[in-house]
Amino acid sequence: MIVHELMDMEHLFVEQLQEGYYIIHETYQNVLVEPEDGDAVRQVDAGTEEVVTILFDPGNEYSLLCLDTYTFAGGMPSLTELKETIAAEYDVFVNNDHAASL
């Protein structure tokens, strides 16, 4: 069994997102837990993983919606990599070309 321990959480790229969208970044420490003799267990460090969750707030009370979750085993991706990953399904980032023309 793998146990996930939340290490930290932060909002990412707030100034880059369209209104109503949030991206939460969480880093988890993974621990492999294996039963041993009797009541003892053995814990083995299984590394960390970065989890990015996309949320949308439609503006109603208690209505935050989880749109999707992405897991990155190789560490936190750059903003460019994150945009490419998410853009395949969601249009959550502000289009800089459009914003500059306003």
PDB file of N, CA and C in Angstrom:
ATOM      1  N   MET A   1       0.855  -1.174   0.000  1.00  0.00           N
ATOM      2  CA  MET A   1       0.000   0.000   0.000  1.00  0.00           C
ATOM      3  C   MET A   1       0.899   1.234   0.000  1.00  0.00           C
ATOM      4  N   ILE A   2       0.565   2.215  -0.819  1.00  0.00           N
ATOM      5  CA  ILE A   2       1.325   3.464  -0.841  1.00  0.00           C
ATOM      6  C   ILE A   2       0.527   4.529  -0.113  1.00  0.00           C
ATOM      7  N   VAL A   3       1.189   5.205   0.812  1.00  0.00           N
ATOM      8  CA  VAL A   3       0.566   6.281   1.575  1.00  0.00           C
ATOM      9  C   VAL A   3       1.080   7.600   1.025  1.00  0.00           C
ATOM     10  N   HIS A   4       0.177   8.548   0.776  1.00  0.00           N
ATOM     11  CA  HIS A   4       0.551   9.863   0.264  1.00  0.00           C
ATOM     12  C   HIS A   4       0.477  10.872   1.415  1.00  0.00           C
ATOM     13  N   GLU A   5       1.568  11.546   1.669  1.00  0.00           N
ATOM     14  CA  GLU A   5       1.602  12.559   2.722  1.00  0.00           C
ATOM     15  C   GLU A   5       1.757  13.930   2.068  1.00  0.00           C
ATOM     16  N   LEU A   6       0.768  14.814   2.296  1.00  0.00           N
ATOM     17  CA  LEU A   6       0.803  16.143   1.694  1.00  0.00           C
ATOM     18  C   LEU A   6       1.942  16.950   2.301  1.00  0.00           C
ATOM     19  N   MET A   7       2.827  17.475   1.447  1.00  0.00           N
ATOM     20  CA  MET A   7       3.975  18.232   1.944  1.00  0.00           C
ATOM     21  C   MET A   7       3.741  19.732   1.868  1.00  0.00           C
ATOM     22  N   ASP A   8       3.136  20.230   0.805  1.00  0.00           N
ATOM     23  CA  ASP A   8       2.793  21.653   0.749  1.00  0.00           C
ATOM     24  C   ASP A   8       1.794  21.901  -0.363  1.00  0.00           C
ATOM     25  N   MET A   9       1.127  23.070  -0.277  1.00  0.00           N
ATOM     26  CA  MET A   9       0.104  23.395  -1.268  1.00  0.00           C
ATOM     27  C   MET A   9       0.216  24.880  -1.580  1.00  0.00           C
ATOM     28  N   GLU A  10       0.004  25.228  -2.828  1.00  0.00           N
ATOM     29  CA  GLU A  10       0.056  26.636  -3.205  1.00  0.00           C
ATOM     30  C   GLU A  10      -0.744  26.856  -4.478  1.00  0.00           C
ATOM     31  N   HIS A  11      -1.212  28.070  -4.653  1.00  0.00           N
ATOM     32  CA  HIS A  11      -1.862  28.437  -5.905  1.00  0.00           C
ATOM     33  C   HIS A  11      -0.759  28.797  -6.894  1.00  0.00           C
ATOM     34  N   LEU A  12      -0.868  28.305  -8.104  1.00  0.00           N
ATOM     35  CA  LEU A  12       0.153  28.557  -9.111  1.00  0.00           C
ATOM     36  C   LEU A  12      -0.379  29.444 -10.223  1.00  0.00           C
ATOM     37  N   PHE A  13       0.442  30.329 -10.708  1.00  0.00           N
ATOM     38  CA  PHE A  13       0.170  31.064 -11.941  1.00  0.00           C
ATOM     39  C   PHE A  13      -1.146  31.839 -11.892  1.00  0.00           C
ATOM     40  N   VAL A  14      -1.494  32.413 -10.742  1.00  0.00           N
ATOM     41  CA  VAL A  14      -2.769  33.106 -10.572  1.00  0.00           C
ATOM     42  C   VAL A  14      -2.940  34.213 -11.602  1.00  0.00           C
ATOM     43  N   GLU A  15      -1.870  34.971 -11.848  1.00  0.00           N
ATOM     44  CA  GLU A  15      -1.971  36.093 -12.792  1.00  0.00           C
ATOM     45  C   GLU A  15      -2.102  35.634 -14.235  1.00  0.00           C
ATOM     46  N   GLN A  16      -1.877  34.365 -14.505  1.00  0.00           N
ATOM     47  CA  GLN A  16      -1.920  33.828 -15.863  1.00  0.00           C
ATOM     48  C   GLN A  16      -3.264  33.191 -16.218  1.00  0.00           C
ATOM     49  N   LEU A  17      -4.162  33.034 -15.212  1.00  0.00           N
ATOM     50  CA  LEU A  17      -5.388  32.271 -15.423  1.00  0.00           C
ATOM     51  C   LEU A  17      -6.584  33.162 -15.696  1.00  0.00           C
ATOM     52  N   GLN A  18      -7.529  32.638 -16.462  1.00  0.00           N
ATOM     53  CA  GLN A  18      -8.776  33.346 -16.690  1.00  0.00           C
ATOM     54  C   GLN A  18      -9.559  33.396 -15.378  1.00  0.00           C
ATOM     55  N   GLU A  19     -10.411  34.404 -15.247  1.00  0.00           N
ATOM     56  CA  GLU A  19     -11.177  34.590 -14.026  1.00  0.00           C
ATOM     57  C   GLU A  19     -12.044  33.360 -13.741  1.00  0.00           C
ATOM     58  N   GLY A  20     -12.051  32.952 -12.480  1.00  0.00           N
ATOM     59  CA  GLY A  20     -12.861  31.810 -12.057  1.00  0.00           C
ATOM     60  C   GLY A  20     -12.112  30.495 -12.022  1.00  0.00           C
ATOM     61  N   TYR A  21     -10.892  30.459 -12.585  1.00  0.00           N
ATOM     62  CA  TYR A  21     -10.108  29.224 -12.601  1.00  0.00           C
ATOM     63  C   TYR A  21      -8.974  29.304 -11.584  1.00  0.00           C
ATOM     64  N   TYR A  22      -8.653  28.165 -11.012  1.00  0.00           N
ATOM     65  CA  TYR A  22      -7.563  28.069 -10.048  1.00  0.00           C
ATOM     66  C   TYR A  22      -6.774  26.807 -10.358  1.00  0.00           C
ATOM     67  N   ILE A  23      -5.470  26.885 -10.137  1.00  0.00           N
ATOM     68  CA  ILE A  23      -4.624  25.701 -10.241  1.00  0.00           C
ATOM     69  C   ILE A  23      -3.955  25.509  -8.895  1.00  0.00           C
ATOM     70  N   ILE A  24      -4.154  24.347  -8.317  1.00  0.00           N
ATOM     71  CA  ILE A  24      -3.560  24.022  -7.025  1.00  0.00           C
ATOM     72  C   ILE A  24      -2.415  23.050  -7.269  1.00  0.00           C
ATOM     73  N   HIS A  25      -1.276  23.351  -6.674  1.00  0.00           N
ATOM     74  CA  HIS A  25      -0.097  22.484  -6.789  1.00  0.00           C
ATOM     75  C   HIS A  25       0.134  21.829  -5.440  1.00  0.00           C
ATOM     76  N   GLU A  26       0.230  20.517  -5.438  1.00  0.00           N
ATOM     77  CA  GLU A  26       0.491  19.780  -4.211  1.00  0.00           C
ATOM     78  C   GLU A  26       1.680  18.854  -4.442  1.00  0.00           C
ATOM     79  N   THR A  27       2.549  18.777  -3.447  1.00  0.00           N
ATOM     80  CA  THR A  27       3.679  17.856  -3.496  1.00  0.00           C
ATOM     81  C   THR A  27       3.433  16.774  -2.448  1.00  0.00           C
ATOM     82  N   TYR A  28       3.473  15.527  -2.884  1.00  0.00           N
ATOM     83  CA  TYR A  28       3.244  14.416  -1.973  1.00  0.00           C
ATOM     84  C   TYR A  28       4.517  13.601  -1.806  1.00  0.00           C
ATOM     85  N   GLN A  29       4.785  13.215  -0.560  1.00  0.00           N
ATOM     86  CA  GLN A  29       5.841  12.255  -0.273  1.00  0.00           C
ATOM     87  C   GLN A  29       5.186  10.885  -0.252  1.00  0.00           C
ATOM     88  N   ASN A  30       5.627   9.977  -1.097  1.00  0.00           N
ATOM     89  CA  ASN A  30       5.054   8.632  -1.156  1.00  0.00           C
ATOM     90  C   ASN A  30       5.860   7.687  -0.280  1.00  0.00           C
ATOM     91  N   VAL A  31       5.145   6.923   0.524  1.00  0.00           N
ATOM     92  CA  VAL A  31       5.782   5.948   1.399  1.00  0.00           C
ATOM     93  C   VAL A  31       5.139   4.593   1.148  1.00  0.00           C
ATOM     94  N   LEU A  32       5.950   3.607   0.814  1.00  0.00           N
ATOM     95  CA  LEU A  32       5.474   2.249   0.617  1.00  0.00           C
ATOM     96  C   LEU A  32       5.430   1.583   1.993  1.00  0.00           C
ATOM     97  N   VAL A  33       4.239   1.113   2.389  1.00  0.00           N
ATOM     98  CA  VAL A  33       4.056   0.492   3.707  1.00  0.00           C
ATOM     99  C   VAL A  33       3.812  -0.991   3.494  1.00  0.00           C
ATOM    100  N   GLU A  34       4.683  -1.820   4.110  1.00  0.00           N
ATOM    101  CA  GLU A  34       4.572  -3.270   3.958  1.00  0.00           C
ATOM    102  C   GLU A  34       4.458  -3.914   5.338  1.00  0.00           C
ATOM    103  N   PRO A  35       3.485  -4.814   5.529  1.00  0.00           N
ATOM    104  CA  PRO A  35       3.379  -5.495   6.832  1.00  0.00           C
ATOM    105  C   PRO A  35       4.564  -6.424   7.057  1.00  0.00           C
ATOM    106  N   GLU A  36       4.990  -6.488   8.317  1.00  0.00           N
ATOM    107  CA  GLU A  36       6.060  -7.410   8.693  1.00  0.00           C
ATOM    108  C   GLU A  36       5.504  -8.357   9.752  1.00  0.00           C
ATOM    109  N   ASP A  37       6.364  -9.041  10.461  1.00  0.00           N
ATOM    110  CA  ASP A  37       5.927  -9.984  11.495  1.00  0.00           C
ATOM    111  C   ASP A  37       5.110  -9.283  12.567  1.00  0.00           C
ATOM    112  N   GLY A  38       4.037  -9.931  13.002  1.00  0.00           N
ATOM    113  CA  GLY A  38       3.210  -9.391  14.073  1.00  0.00           C
ATOM    114  C   GLY A  38       2.504  -8.120  13.648  1.00  0.00           C
ATOM    115  N   ASP A  39       2.572  -7.115  14.530  1.00  0.00           N
ATOM    116  CA  ASP A  39       1.897  -5.840  14.266  1.00  0.00           C
ATOM    117  C   ASP A  39       2.819  -4.803  13.629  1.00  0.00           C
ATOM    118  N   ALA A  40       4.024  -5.192  13.297  1.00  0.00           N
ATOM    119  CA  ALA A  40       4.998  -4.239  12.759  1.00  0.00           C
ATOM    120  C   ALA A  40       4.784  -4.017  11.262  1.00  0.00           C
ATOM    121  N   VAL A  41       5.132  -2.816  10.819  1.00  0.00           N
ATOM    122  CA  VAL A  41       5.123  -2.507   9.396  1.00  0.00           C
ATOM    123  C   VAL A  41       6.467  -1.911   9.017  1.00  0.00           C
ATOM    124  N   ARG A  42       6.815  -2.048   7.766  1.00  0.00           N
ATOM    125  CA  ARG A  42       8.054  -1.459   7.258  1.00  0.00           C
ATOM    126  C   ARG A  42       7.668  -0.361   6.282  1.00  0.00           C
ATOM    127  N   GLN A  43       8.304   0.799   6.430  1.00  0.00           N
ATOM    128  CA  GLN A  43       8.043   1.925   5.540  1.00  0.00           C
ATOM    129  C   GLN A  43       9.260   2.187   4.670  1.00  0.00           C
ATOM    130  N   VAL A  44       9.021   2.336   3.369  1.00  0.00           N
ATOM    131  CA  VAL A  44      10.095   2.598   2.414  1.00  0.00           C
ATOM    132  C   VAL A  44       9.748   3.872   1.658  1.00  0.00           C
ATOM    133  N   ASP A  45      10.703   4.771   1.590  1.00  0.00           N
ATOM    134  CA  ASP A  45      10.507   6.014   0.843  1.00  0.00           C
ATOM    135  C   ASP A  45      10.311   5.671  -0.631  1.00  0.00           C
ATOM    136  N   ALA A  46       9.183   6.123  -1.193  1.00  0.00           N
ATOM    137  CA  ALA A  46       8.882   5.837  -2.597  1.00  0.00           C
ATOM    138  C   ALA A  46       8.953   7.104  -3.446  1.00  0.00           C
ATOM    139  N   GLY A  47       9.662   8.123  -2.968  1.00  0.00           N
ATOM    140  CA  GLY A  47       9.844   9.343  -3.745  1.00  0.00           C
ATOM    141  C   GLY A  47       8.677  10.300  -3.617  1.00  0.00           C
ATOM    142  N   THR A  48       8.737  11.359  -4.398  1.00  0.00           N
ATOM    143  CA  THR A  48       7.678  12.365  -4.361  1.00  0.00           C
ATOM    144  C   THR A  48       6.977  12.425  -5.708  1.00  0.00           C
ATOM    145  N   GLU A  49       5.792  13.004  -5.707  1.00  0.00           N
ATOM    146  CA  GLU A  49       5.101  13.272  -6.963  1.00  0.00           C
ATOM    147  C   GLU A  49       4.422  14.630  -6.849  1.00  0.00           C
ATOM    148  N   GLU A  50       4.353  15.317  -7.977  1.00  0.00           N
ATOM    149  CA  GLU A  50       3.723  16.626  -8.049  1.00  0.00           C
ATOM    150  C   GLU A  50       2.321  16.451  -8.631  1.00  0.00           C
ATOM    151  N   VAL A  51       1.323  17.001  -7.964  1.00  0.00           N
ATOM    152  CA  VAL A  51      -0.054  16.888  -8.413  1.00  0.00           C
ATOM    153  C   VAL A  51      -0.592  18.287  -8.674  1.00  0.00           C
ATOM    154  N   VAL A  52      -1.144  18.481  -9.864  1.00  0.00           N
ATOM    155  CA  VAL A  52      -1.740  19.767 -10.244  1.00  0.00           C
ATOM    156  C   VAL A  52      -3.230  19.529 -10.461  1.00  0.00           C
ATOM    157  N   THR A  53      -4.052  20.308  -9.752  1.00  0.00           N
ATOM    158  CA  THR A  53      -5.505  20.184  -9.836  1.00  0.00           C
ATOM    159  C   THR A  53      -6.089  21.471 -10.401  1.00  0.00           C
ATOM    160  N   ILE A  54      -6.979  21.348 -11.396  1.00  0.00           N
ATOM    161  CA  ILE A  54      -7.640  22.515 -11.989  1.00  0.00           C
ATOM    162  C   ILE A  54      -9.034  22.636 -11.380  1.00  0.00           C
ATOM    163  N   LEU A  55      -9.323  23.809 -10.820  1.00  0.00           N
ATOM    164  CA  LEU A  55     -10.623  24.072 -10.209  1.00  0.00           C
ATOM    165  C   LEU A  55     -11.297  25.229 -10.925  1.00  0.00           C
ATOM    166  N   PHE A  56     -12.619  25.207 -10.934  1.00  0.00           N
ATOM    167  CA  PHE A  56     -13.396  26.303 -11.510  1.00  0.00           C
ATOM    168  C   PHE A  56     -14.442  26.744 -10.508  1.00  0.00           C
ATOM    169  N   ASP A  57     -14.568  28.059 -10.340  1.00  0.00           N
ATOM    170  CA  ASP A  57     -15.567  28.645  -9.446  1.00  0.00           C
ATOM    171  C   ASP A  57     -16.609  29.359 -10.295  1.00  0.00           C
ATOM    172  N   PRO A  58     -17.798  28.770 -10.453  1.00  0.00           N
ATOM    173  CA  PRO A  58     -18.826  29.421 -11.274  1.00  0.00           C
ATOM    174  C   PRO A  58     -19.484  30.615 -10.580  1.00  0.00           C
ATOM    175  N   GLY A  59     -19.083  30.883  -9.330  1.00  0.00           N
ATOM    176  CA  GLY A  59     -19.589  32.068  -8.646  1.00  0.00           C
ATOM    177  C   GLY A  59     -20.725  31.819  -7.685  1.00  0.00           C
ATOM    178  N   ASN A  60     -21.195  30.591  -7.601  1.00  0.00           N
ATOM    179  CA  ASN A  60     -22.244  30.266  -6.643  1.00  0.00           C
ATOM    180  C   ASN A  60     -21.615  29.812  -5.330  1.00  0.00           C
ATOM    181  N   GLU A  61     -22.330  30.016  -4.234  1.00  0.00           N
ATOM    182  CA  GLU A  61     -21.789  29.647  -2.935  1.00  0.00           C
ATOM    183  C   GLU A  61     -21.546  28.138  -2.860  1.00  0.00           C
ATOM    184  N   TYR A  62     -20.386  27.751  -2.359  1.00  0.00           N
ATOM    185  CA  TYR A  62     -20.006  26.341  -2.203  1.00  0.00           C
ATOM    186  C   TYR A  62     -20.085  25.566  -3.512  1.00  0.00           C
ATOM    187  N   SER A  63     -19.589  26.151  -4.580  1.00  0.00           N
ATOM    188  CA  SER A  63     -19.752  25.501  -5.880  1.00  0.00           C
ATOM    189  C   SER A  63     -18.439  25.282  -6.617  1.00  0.00           C
ATOM    190  N   LEU A  64     -17.320  25.231  -5.906  1.00  0.00           N
ATOM    191  CA  LEU A  64     -16.033  25.023  -6.560  1.00  0.00           C
ATOM    192  C   LEU A  64     -16.012  23.646  -7.212  1.00  0.00           C
ATOM    193  N   LEU A  65     -15.687  23.590  -8.497  1.00  0.00           N
ATOM    194  CA  LEU A  65     -15.703  22.335  -9.251  1.00  0.00           C
ATOM    195  C   LEU A  65     -14.288  21.887  -9.585  1.00  0.00           C
ATOM    196  N   CYS A  66     -13.994  20.625  -9.365  1.00  0.00           N
ATOM    197  CA  CYS A  66     -12.712  20.056  -9.768  1.00  0.00           C
ATOM    198  C   CYS A  66     -12.851  19.592 -11.207  1.00  0.00           C
ATOM    199  N   LEU A  67     -12.088  20.201 -12.102  1.00  0.00           N
ATOM    200  CA  LEU A  67     -12.160  19.852 -13.523  1.00  0.00           C
ATOM    201  C   LEU A  67     -11.266  18.671 -13.869  1.00  0.00           C
ATOM    202  N   ASP A  68     -10.058  18.657 -13.300  1.00  0.00           N
ATOM    203  CA  ASP A  68      -9.129  17.588 -13.650  1.00  0.00           C
ATOM    204  C   ASP A  68      -7.937  17.601 -12.706  1.00  0.00           C
ATOM    205  N   THR A  69      -7.221  16.493 -12.665  1.00  0.00           N
ATOM    206  CA  THR A  69      -6.009  16.369 -11.858  1.00  0.00           C
ATOM    207  C   THR A  69      -4.922  15.733 -12.718  1.00  0.00           C
ATOM    208  N   TYR A  70      -3.735  16.289 -12.662  1.00  0.00           N
ATOM    209  CA  TYR A  70      -2.588  15.778 -13.412  1.00  0.00           C
ATOM    210  C   TYR A  70      -1.479  15.431 -12.430  1.00  0.00           C
ATOM    211  N   THR A  71      -0.813  14.307 -12.653  1.00  0.00           N
ATOM    212  CA  THR A  71       0.290  13.875 -11.793  1.00  0.00           C
ATOM    213  C   THR A  71       1.580  13.884 -12.602  1.00  0.00           C
ATOM    214  N   PHE A  72       2.610  14.466 -12.016  1.00  0.00           N
ATOM    215  CA  PHE A  72       3.916  14.562 -12.662  1.00  0.00           C
ATOM    216  C   PHE A  72       4.943  13.883 -11.764  1.00  0.00           C
ATOM    217  N   ALA A  73       5.412  12.700 -12.173  1.00  0.00           N
ATOM    218  CA  ALA A  73       6.357  11.943 -11.366  1.00  0.00           C
ATOM    219  C   ALA A  73       7.766  12.514 -11.466  1.00  0.00           C
ATOM    220  N   GLY A  74       8.063  13.222 -12.536  1.00  0.00           N
ATOM    221  CA  GLY A  74       9.413  13.727 -12.751  1.00  0.00           C
ATOM    222  C   GLY A  74       9.652  15.116 -12.183  1.00  0.00           C
ATOM    223  N   GLY A  75       8.833  15.581 -11.266  1.00  0.00           N
ATOM    224  CA  GLY A  75       8.985  16.924 -10.715  1.00  0.00           C
ATOM    225  C   GLY A  75       7.994  17.892 -11.347  1.00  0.00           C
ATOM    226  N   MET A  76       7.924  19.073 -10.783  1.00  0.00           N
ATOM    227  CA  MET A  76       6.978  20.074 -11.254  1.00  0.00           C
ATOM    228  C   MET A  76       7.350  20.532 -12.658  1.00  0.00           C
ATOM    229  N   PRO A  77       6.393  20.522 -13.588  1.00  0.00           N
ATOM    230  CA  PRO A  77       6.693  20.973 -14.951  1.00  0.00           C
ATOM    231  C   PRO A  77       6.831  22.488 -15.004  1.00  0.00           C
ATOM    232  N   SER A  78       7.455  22.976 -16.048  1.00  0.00           N
ATOM    233  CA  SER A  78       7.543  24.424 -16.251  1.00  0.00           C
ATOM    234  C   SER A  78       6.160  24.945 -16.625  1.00  0.00           C
ATOM    235  N   LEU A  79       5.997  26.259 -16.599  1.00  0.00           N
ATOM    236  CA  LEU A  79       4.725  26.863 -16.977  1.00  0.00           C
ATOM    237  C   LEU A  79       4.361  26.495 -18.415  1.00  0.00           C
ATOM    238  N   THR A  80       5.335  26.487 -19.308  1.00  0.00           N
ATOM    239  CA  THR A  80       5.092  26.127 -20.710  1.00  0.00           C
ATOM    240  C   THR A  80       4.590  24.694 -20.827  1.00  0.00           C
ATOM    241  N   GLU A  81       5.256  23.766 -20.122  1.00  0.00           N
ATOM    242  CA  GLU A  81       4.832  22.360 -20.158  1.00  0.00           C
ATOM    243  C   GLU A  81       3.432  22.190 -19.568  1.00  0.00           C
ATOM    244  N   LEU A  82       3.164  22.913 -18.493  1.00  0.00           N
ATOM    245  CA  LEU A  82       1.852  22.835 -17.862  1.00  0.00           C
ATOM    246  C   LEU A  82       0.770  23.362 -18.799  1.00  0.00           C
ATOM    247  N   LYS A  83       1.046  24.496 -19.465  1.00  0.00           N
ATOM    248  CA  LYS A  83       0.087  25.057 -20.421  1.00  0.00           C
ATOM    249  C   LYS A  83      -0.206  24.073 -21.542  1.00  0.00           C
ATOM    250  N   GLU A  84       0.837  23.431 -22.084  1.00  0.00           N
ATOM    251  CA  GLU A  84       0.652  22.478 -23.176  1.00  0.00           C
ATOM    252  C   GLU A  84      -0.173  21.279 -22.727  1.00  0.00           C
ATOM    253  N   THR A  85       0.078  20.804 -21.518  1.00  0.00           N
ATOM    254  CA  THR A  85      -0.653  19.651 -20.987  1.00  0.00           C
ATOM    255  C   THR A  85      -2.121  19.969 -20.792  1.00  0.00           C
ATOM    256  N   ILE A  86      -2.398  21.115 -20.179  1.00  0.00           N
ATOM    257  CA  ILE A  86      -3.778  21.488 -19.865  1.00  0.00           C
ATOM    258  C   ILE A  86      -4.531  21.964 -21.102  1.00  0.00           C
ATOM    259  N   ALA A  87      -3.854  22.674 -22.002  1.00  0.00           N
ATOM    260  CA  ALA A  87      -4.521  23.257 -23.177  1.00  0.00           C
ATOM    261  C   ALA A  87      -5.147  22.210 -24.082  1.00  0.00           C
ATOM    262  N   ALA A  88      -4.690  20.968 -23.990  1.00  0.00           N
ATOM    263  CA  ALA A  88      -5.282  19.909 -24.809  1.00  0.00           C
ATOM    264  C   ALA A  88      -6.749  19.687 -24.454  1.00  0.00           C
ATOM    265  N   GLU A  89      -7.143  20.058 -23.225  1.00  0.00           N
ATOM    266  CA  GLU A  89      -8.523  19.823 -22.785  1.00  0.00           C
ATOM    267  C   GLU A  89      -9.244  21.067 -22.289  1.00  0.00           C
ATOM    268  N   TYR A  90      -8.511  22.033 -21.739  1.00  0.00           N
ATOM    269  CA  TYR A  90      -9.149  23.189 -21.106  1.00  0.00           C
ATOM    270  C   TYR A  90      -8.508  24.495 -21.558  1.00  0.00           C
ATOM    271  N   ASP A  91      -9.328  25.526 -21.665  1.00  0.00           N
ATOM    272  CA  ASP A  91      -8.853  26.855 -22.039  1.00  0.00           C
ATOM    273  C   ASP A  91      -8.881  27.732 -20.786  1.00  0.00           C
ATOM    274  N   VAL A  92      -7.913  27.512 -19.892  1.00  0.00           N
ATOM    275  CA  VAL A  92      -7.924  28.207 -18.599  1.00  0.00           C
ATOM    276  C   VAL A  92      -6.922  29.348 -18.526  1.00  0.00           C
ATOM    277  N   PHE A  93      -5.939  29.363 -19.406  1.00  0.00           N
ATOM    278  CA  PHE A  93      -4.913  30.398 -19.353  1.00  0.00           C
ATOM    279  C   PHE A  93      -5.326  31.624 -20.148  1.00  0.00           C
ATOM    280  N   VAL A  94      -4.938  32.795 -19.659  1.00  0.00           N
ATOM    281  CA  VAL A  94      -5.213  34.036 -20.362  1.00  0.00           C
ATOM    282  C   VAL A  94      -4.395  34.051 -21.643  1.00  0.00           C
ATOM    283  N   ASN A  95      -5.027  34.409 -22.754  1.00  0.00           N
ATOM    284  CA  ASN A  95      -4.337  34.514 -24.018  1.00  0.00           C
ATOM    285  C   ASN A  95      -3.634  35.870 -24.045  1.00  0.00           C
ATOM    286  N   ASN A  96      -2.308  35.864 -23.960  1.00  0.00           N
ATOM    287  CA  ASN A  96      -1.552  37.117 -23.904  1.00  0.00           C
ATOM    288  C   ASN A  96      -1.751  37.999 -25.128  1.00  0.00           C
ATOM    289  N   ASP A  97      -1.912  37.405 -26.298  1.00  0.00           N
ATOM    290  CA  ASP A  97      -2.148  38.181 -27.517  1.00  0.00           C
ATOM    291  C   ASP A  97      -3.475  38.923 -27.445  1.00  0.00           C
ATOM    292  N   HIS A  98      -4.498  38.212 -26.962  1.00  0.00           N
ATOM    293  CA  HIS A  98      -5.829  38.835 -26.832  1.00  0.00           C
ATOM    294  C   HIS A  98      -5.818  39.903 -25.744  1.00  0.00           C
ATOM    295  N   ALA A  99      -5.145  39.607 -24.606  1.00  0.00           N
ATOM    296  CA  ALA A  99      -5.116  40.558 -23.489  1.00  0.00           C
ATOM    297  C   ALA A  99      -4.373  41.834 -23.878  1.00  0.00           C
ATOM    298  N   ALA A 100      -3.331  41.713 -24.703  1.00  0.00           N
ATOM    299  CA  ALA A 100      -2.552  42.899 -25.095  1.00  0.00           C
ATOM    300  C   ALA A 100      -3.351  43.824 -26.001  1.00  0.00           C
ATOM    301  N   SER A 101      -4.318  43.281 -26.752  1.00  0.00           N
ATOM    302  CA  SER A 101      -5.069  44.107 -27.687  1.00  0.00           C
ATOM    303  C   SER A 101      -6.239  44.837 -27.026  1.00  0.00           C
ATOM    304  N   LEU A 102      -6.537  44.494 -25.768  1.00  0.00           N
ATOM    305  CA  LEU A 102      -7.670  45.137 -25.071  1.00  0.00           C
ATOM    306  C   LEU A 102      -7.320  46.492 -24.530  1.00  0.00           C
TER     307      LEU A 102
END
